[in-house]
mmCIF file of C-alpha atoms in Angstrom:
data_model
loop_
_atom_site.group_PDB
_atom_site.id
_atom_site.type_symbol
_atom_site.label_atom_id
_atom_site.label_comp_id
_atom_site.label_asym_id
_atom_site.label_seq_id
_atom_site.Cartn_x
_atom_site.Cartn_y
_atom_site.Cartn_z
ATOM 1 C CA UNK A 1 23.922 -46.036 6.465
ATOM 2 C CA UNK A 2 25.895 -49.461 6.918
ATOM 3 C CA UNK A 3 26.413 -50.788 9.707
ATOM 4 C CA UNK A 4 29.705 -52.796 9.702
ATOM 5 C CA UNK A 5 29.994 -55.488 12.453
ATOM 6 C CA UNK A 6 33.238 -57.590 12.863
ATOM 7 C CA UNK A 7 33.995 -60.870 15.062
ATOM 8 C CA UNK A 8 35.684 -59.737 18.246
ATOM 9 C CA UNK A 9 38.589 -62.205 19.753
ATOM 10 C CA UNK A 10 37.076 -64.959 21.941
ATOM 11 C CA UNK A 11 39.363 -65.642 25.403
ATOM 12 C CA UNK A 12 40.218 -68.406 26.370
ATOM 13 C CA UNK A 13 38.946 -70.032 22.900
ATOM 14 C CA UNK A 14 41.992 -70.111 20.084
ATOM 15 C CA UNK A 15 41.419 -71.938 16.754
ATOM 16 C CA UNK A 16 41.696 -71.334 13.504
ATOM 17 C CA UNK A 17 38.787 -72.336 10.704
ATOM 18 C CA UNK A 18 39.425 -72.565 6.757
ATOM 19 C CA UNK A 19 36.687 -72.427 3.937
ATOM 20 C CA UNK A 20 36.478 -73.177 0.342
ATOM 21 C CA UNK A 21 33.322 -72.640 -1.392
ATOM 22 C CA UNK A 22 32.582 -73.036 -5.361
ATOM 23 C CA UNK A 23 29.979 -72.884 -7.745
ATOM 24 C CA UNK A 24 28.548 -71.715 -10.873
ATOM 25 C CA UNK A 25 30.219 -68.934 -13.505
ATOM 26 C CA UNK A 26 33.740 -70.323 -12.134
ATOM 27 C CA UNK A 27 32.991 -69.031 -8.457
ATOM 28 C CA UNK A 28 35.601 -69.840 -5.740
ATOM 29 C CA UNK A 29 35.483 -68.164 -2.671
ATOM 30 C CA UNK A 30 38.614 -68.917 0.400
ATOM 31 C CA UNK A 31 38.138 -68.078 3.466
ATOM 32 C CA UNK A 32 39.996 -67.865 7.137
ATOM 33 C CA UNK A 33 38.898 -67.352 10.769
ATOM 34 C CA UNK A 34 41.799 -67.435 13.150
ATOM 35 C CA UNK A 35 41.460 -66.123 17.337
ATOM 36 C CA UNK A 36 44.323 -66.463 19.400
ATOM 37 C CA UNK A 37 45.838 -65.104 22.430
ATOM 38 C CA UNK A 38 49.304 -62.961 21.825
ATOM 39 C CA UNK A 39 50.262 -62.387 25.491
ATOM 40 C CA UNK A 40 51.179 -65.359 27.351
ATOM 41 C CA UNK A 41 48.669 -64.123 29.898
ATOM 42 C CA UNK A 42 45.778 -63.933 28.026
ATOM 43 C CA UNK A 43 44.817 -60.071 28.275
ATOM 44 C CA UNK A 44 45.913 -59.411 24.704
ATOM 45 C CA UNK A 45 43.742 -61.173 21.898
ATOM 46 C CA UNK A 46 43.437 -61.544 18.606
ATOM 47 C CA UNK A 47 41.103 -62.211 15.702
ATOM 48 C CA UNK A 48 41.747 -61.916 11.788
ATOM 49 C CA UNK A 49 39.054 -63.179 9.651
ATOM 50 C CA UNK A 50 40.072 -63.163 5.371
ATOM 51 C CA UNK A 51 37.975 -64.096 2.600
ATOM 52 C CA UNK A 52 38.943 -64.002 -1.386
ATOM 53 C CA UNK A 53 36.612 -64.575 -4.075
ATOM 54 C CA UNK A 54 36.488 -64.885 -7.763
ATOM 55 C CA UNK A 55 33.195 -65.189 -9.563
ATOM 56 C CA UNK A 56 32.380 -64.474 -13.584
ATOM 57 C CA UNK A 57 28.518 -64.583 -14.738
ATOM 58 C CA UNK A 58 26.503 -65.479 -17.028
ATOM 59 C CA UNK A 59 26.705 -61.940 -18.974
ATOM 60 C CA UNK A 60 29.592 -62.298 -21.377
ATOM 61 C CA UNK A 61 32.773 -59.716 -20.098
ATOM 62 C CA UNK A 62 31.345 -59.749 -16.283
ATOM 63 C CA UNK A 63 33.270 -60.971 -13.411
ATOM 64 C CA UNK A 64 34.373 -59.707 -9.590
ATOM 65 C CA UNK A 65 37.377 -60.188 -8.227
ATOM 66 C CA UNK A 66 36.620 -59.167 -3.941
ATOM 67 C CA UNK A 67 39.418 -59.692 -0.844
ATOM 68 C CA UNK A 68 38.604 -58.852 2.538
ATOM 69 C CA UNK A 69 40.643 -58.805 5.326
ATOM 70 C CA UNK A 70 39.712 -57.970 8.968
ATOM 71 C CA UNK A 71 42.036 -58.032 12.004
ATOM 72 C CA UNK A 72 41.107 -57.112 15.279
ATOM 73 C CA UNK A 73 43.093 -56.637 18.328
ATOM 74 C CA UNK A 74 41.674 -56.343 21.900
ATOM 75 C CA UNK A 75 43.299 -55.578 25.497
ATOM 76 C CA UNK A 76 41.862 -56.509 28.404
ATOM 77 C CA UNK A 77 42.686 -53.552 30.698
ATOM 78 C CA UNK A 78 41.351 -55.437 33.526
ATOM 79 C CA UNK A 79 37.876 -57.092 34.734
ATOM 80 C CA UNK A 80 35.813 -54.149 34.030
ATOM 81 C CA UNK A 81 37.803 -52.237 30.722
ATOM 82 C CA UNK A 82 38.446 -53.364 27.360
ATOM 83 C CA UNK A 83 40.434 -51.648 24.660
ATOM 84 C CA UNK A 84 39.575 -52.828 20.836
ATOM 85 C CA UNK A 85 41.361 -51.914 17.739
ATOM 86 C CA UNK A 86 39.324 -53.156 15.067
ATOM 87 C CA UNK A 87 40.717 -52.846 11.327
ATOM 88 C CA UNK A 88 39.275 -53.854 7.981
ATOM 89 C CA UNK A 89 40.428 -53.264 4.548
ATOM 90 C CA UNK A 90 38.880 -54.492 1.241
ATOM 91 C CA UNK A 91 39.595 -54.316 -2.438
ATOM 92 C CA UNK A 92 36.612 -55.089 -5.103
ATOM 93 C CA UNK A 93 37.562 -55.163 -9.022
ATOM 94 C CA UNK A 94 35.013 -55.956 -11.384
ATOM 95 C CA UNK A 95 33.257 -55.531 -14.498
ATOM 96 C CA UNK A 96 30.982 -52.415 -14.873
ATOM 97 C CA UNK A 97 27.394 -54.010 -15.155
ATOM 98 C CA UNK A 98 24.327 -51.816 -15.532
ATOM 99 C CA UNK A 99 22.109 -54.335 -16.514
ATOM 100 C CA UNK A 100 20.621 -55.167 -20.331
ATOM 101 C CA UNK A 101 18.284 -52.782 -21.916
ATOM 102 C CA UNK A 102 15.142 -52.876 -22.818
ATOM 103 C CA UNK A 103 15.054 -52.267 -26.834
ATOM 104 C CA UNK A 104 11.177 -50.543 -28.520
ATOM 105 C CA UNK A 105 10.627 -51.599 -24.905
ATOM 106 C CA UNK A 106 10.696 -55.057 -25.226
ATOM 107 C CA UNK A 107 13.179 -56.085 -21.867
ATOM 108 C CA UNK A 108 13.519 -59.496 -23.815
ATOM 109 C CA UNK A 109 14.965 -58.144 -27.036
ATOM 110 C CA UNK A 110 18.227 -58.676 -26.320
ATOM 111 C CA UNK A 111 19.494 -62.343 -25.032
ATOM 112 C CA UNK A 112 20.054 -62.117 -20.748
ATOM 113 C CA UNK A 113 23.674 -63.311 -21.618
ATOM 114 C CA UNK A 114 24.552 -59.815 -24.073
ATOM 115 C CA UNK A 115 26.833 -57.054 -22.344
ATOM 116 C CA UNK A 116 26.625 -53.901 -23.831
ATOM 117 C CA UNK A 117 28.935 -51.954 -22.228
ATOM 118 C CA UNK A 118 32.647 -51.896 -23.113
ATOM 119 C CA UNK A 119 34.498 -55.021 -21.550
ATOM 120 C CA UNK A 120 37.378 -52.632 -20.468
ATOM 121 C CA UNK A 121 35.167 -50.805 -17.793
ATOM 122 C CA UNK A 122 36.197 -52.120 -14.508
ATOM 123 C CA UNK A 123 35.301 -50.427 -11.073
ATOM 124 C CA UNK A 124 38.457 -50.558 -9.040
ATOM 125 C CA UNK A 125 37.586 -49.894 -5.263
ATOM 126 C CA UNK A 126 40.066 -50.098 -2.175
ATOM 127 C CA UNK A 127 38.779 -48.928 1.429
ATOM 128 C CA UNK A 128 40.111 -48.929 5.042
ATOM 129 C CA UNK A 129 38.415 -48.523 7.877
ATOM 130 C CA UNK A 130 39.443 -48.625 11.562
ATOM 131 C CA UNK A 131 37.660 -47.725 14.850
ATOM 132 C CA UNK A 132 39.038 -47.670 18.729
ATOM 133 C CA UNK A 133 36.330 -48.756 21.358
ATOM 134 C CA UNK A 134 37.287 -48.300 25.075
ATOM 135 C CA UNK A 135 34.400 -50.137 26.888
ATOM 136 C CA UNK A 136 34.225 -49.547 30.955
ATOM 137 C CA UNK A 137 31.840 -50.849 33.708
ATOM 138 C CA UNK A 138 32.140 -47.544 36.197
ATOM 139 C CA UNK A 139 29.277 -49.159 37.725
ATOM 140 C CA UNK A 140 26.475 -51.640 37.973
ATOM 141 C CA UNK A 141 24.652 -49.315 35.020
ATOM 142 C CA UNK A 142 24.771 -50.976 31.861
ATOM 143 C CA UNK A 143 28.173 -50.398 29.625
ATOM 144 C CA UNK A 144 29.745 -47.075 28.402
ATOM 145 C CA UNK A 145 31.255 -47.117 24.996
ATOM 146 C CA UNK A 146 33.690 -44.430 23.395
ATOM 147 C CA UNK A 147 34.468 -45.157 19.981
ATOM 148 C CA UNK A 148 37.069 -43.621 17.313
ATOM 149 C CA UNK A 149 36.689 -43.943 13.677
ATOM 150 C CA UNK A 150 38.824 -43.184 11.006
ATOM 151 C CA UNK A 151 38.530 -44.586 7.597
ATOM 152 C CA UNK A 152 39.784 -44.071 3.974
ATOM 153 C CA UNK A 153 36.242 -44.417 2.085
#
């Protein structure tokens, strides 16, 4: 089980935050956060968070390639309803990496840095999800949420 939670738009709050992060094995990892309104009155908003990332490692052949990107869309029906669209899709590429063997049983026989798989296996992933959540207050009982899911796994 996963459980996959996204920012939600924030009223009455637009702005729009950029990342950059690096480190070691050539890592570099962007990212964006951007909420907004749409409609001029405010009951449509908006959210779309991206990331990219590059990384190799210290095992010779081995690297990830990852990019995320997660919009979300929400209408405020009125003071009591909310309609959310929430969408994410995200592509991973990298080097297949089962770890280095153990050799007579000795785990240290072969150096931490020695890949012996072939340097031409990649796993190639791309997903989609999306869910609909109508959230009502019929009444002072706490919330009521119908969600629709739909995905390409």
């Amino acid at each position: 089980i996963v459980n996959v939670i996204t920012k939600k738009p924030i009223a009455n709050n637009p702005f729009a935050t950029a990342g950059f992060m690096f480190g070691a094995y050539s890592q570099a990892r962007y990212t964006a956060d951007v909420n907004s309104e749409i409609t001029q009155s405010g009951n449509v908003l908006f959210r779309l968070n991206a990331a990219q990332e590059d990384i190799n490692s210290f095992v010779n052949f081995v690297s990830t390639n990852r990019t995320q990107i997660a919009p979300v869309v929400t209408w405020l029906v009125n003071d009591a309803t909310t309609l959310t669209w929430n969408g994410e899709w995200h592509k991973d590429y990298r080097t297949g990496f089962q770890g280095t063997p153990a050799v007579n049983g000795d785990p240290l026989f072969l150096p931490p840095s020695r890949f012996v798989g072939q340097p031409t296996d990649f796993l190639n992933t791309e997903e989609f999800r999306q869910s609909l959540v109508l959230t009502s207050q019929l009444s002072d009982l706490p919330l009521r949420k119908q969600t629709v899911t739909t995905g390409d796994l």
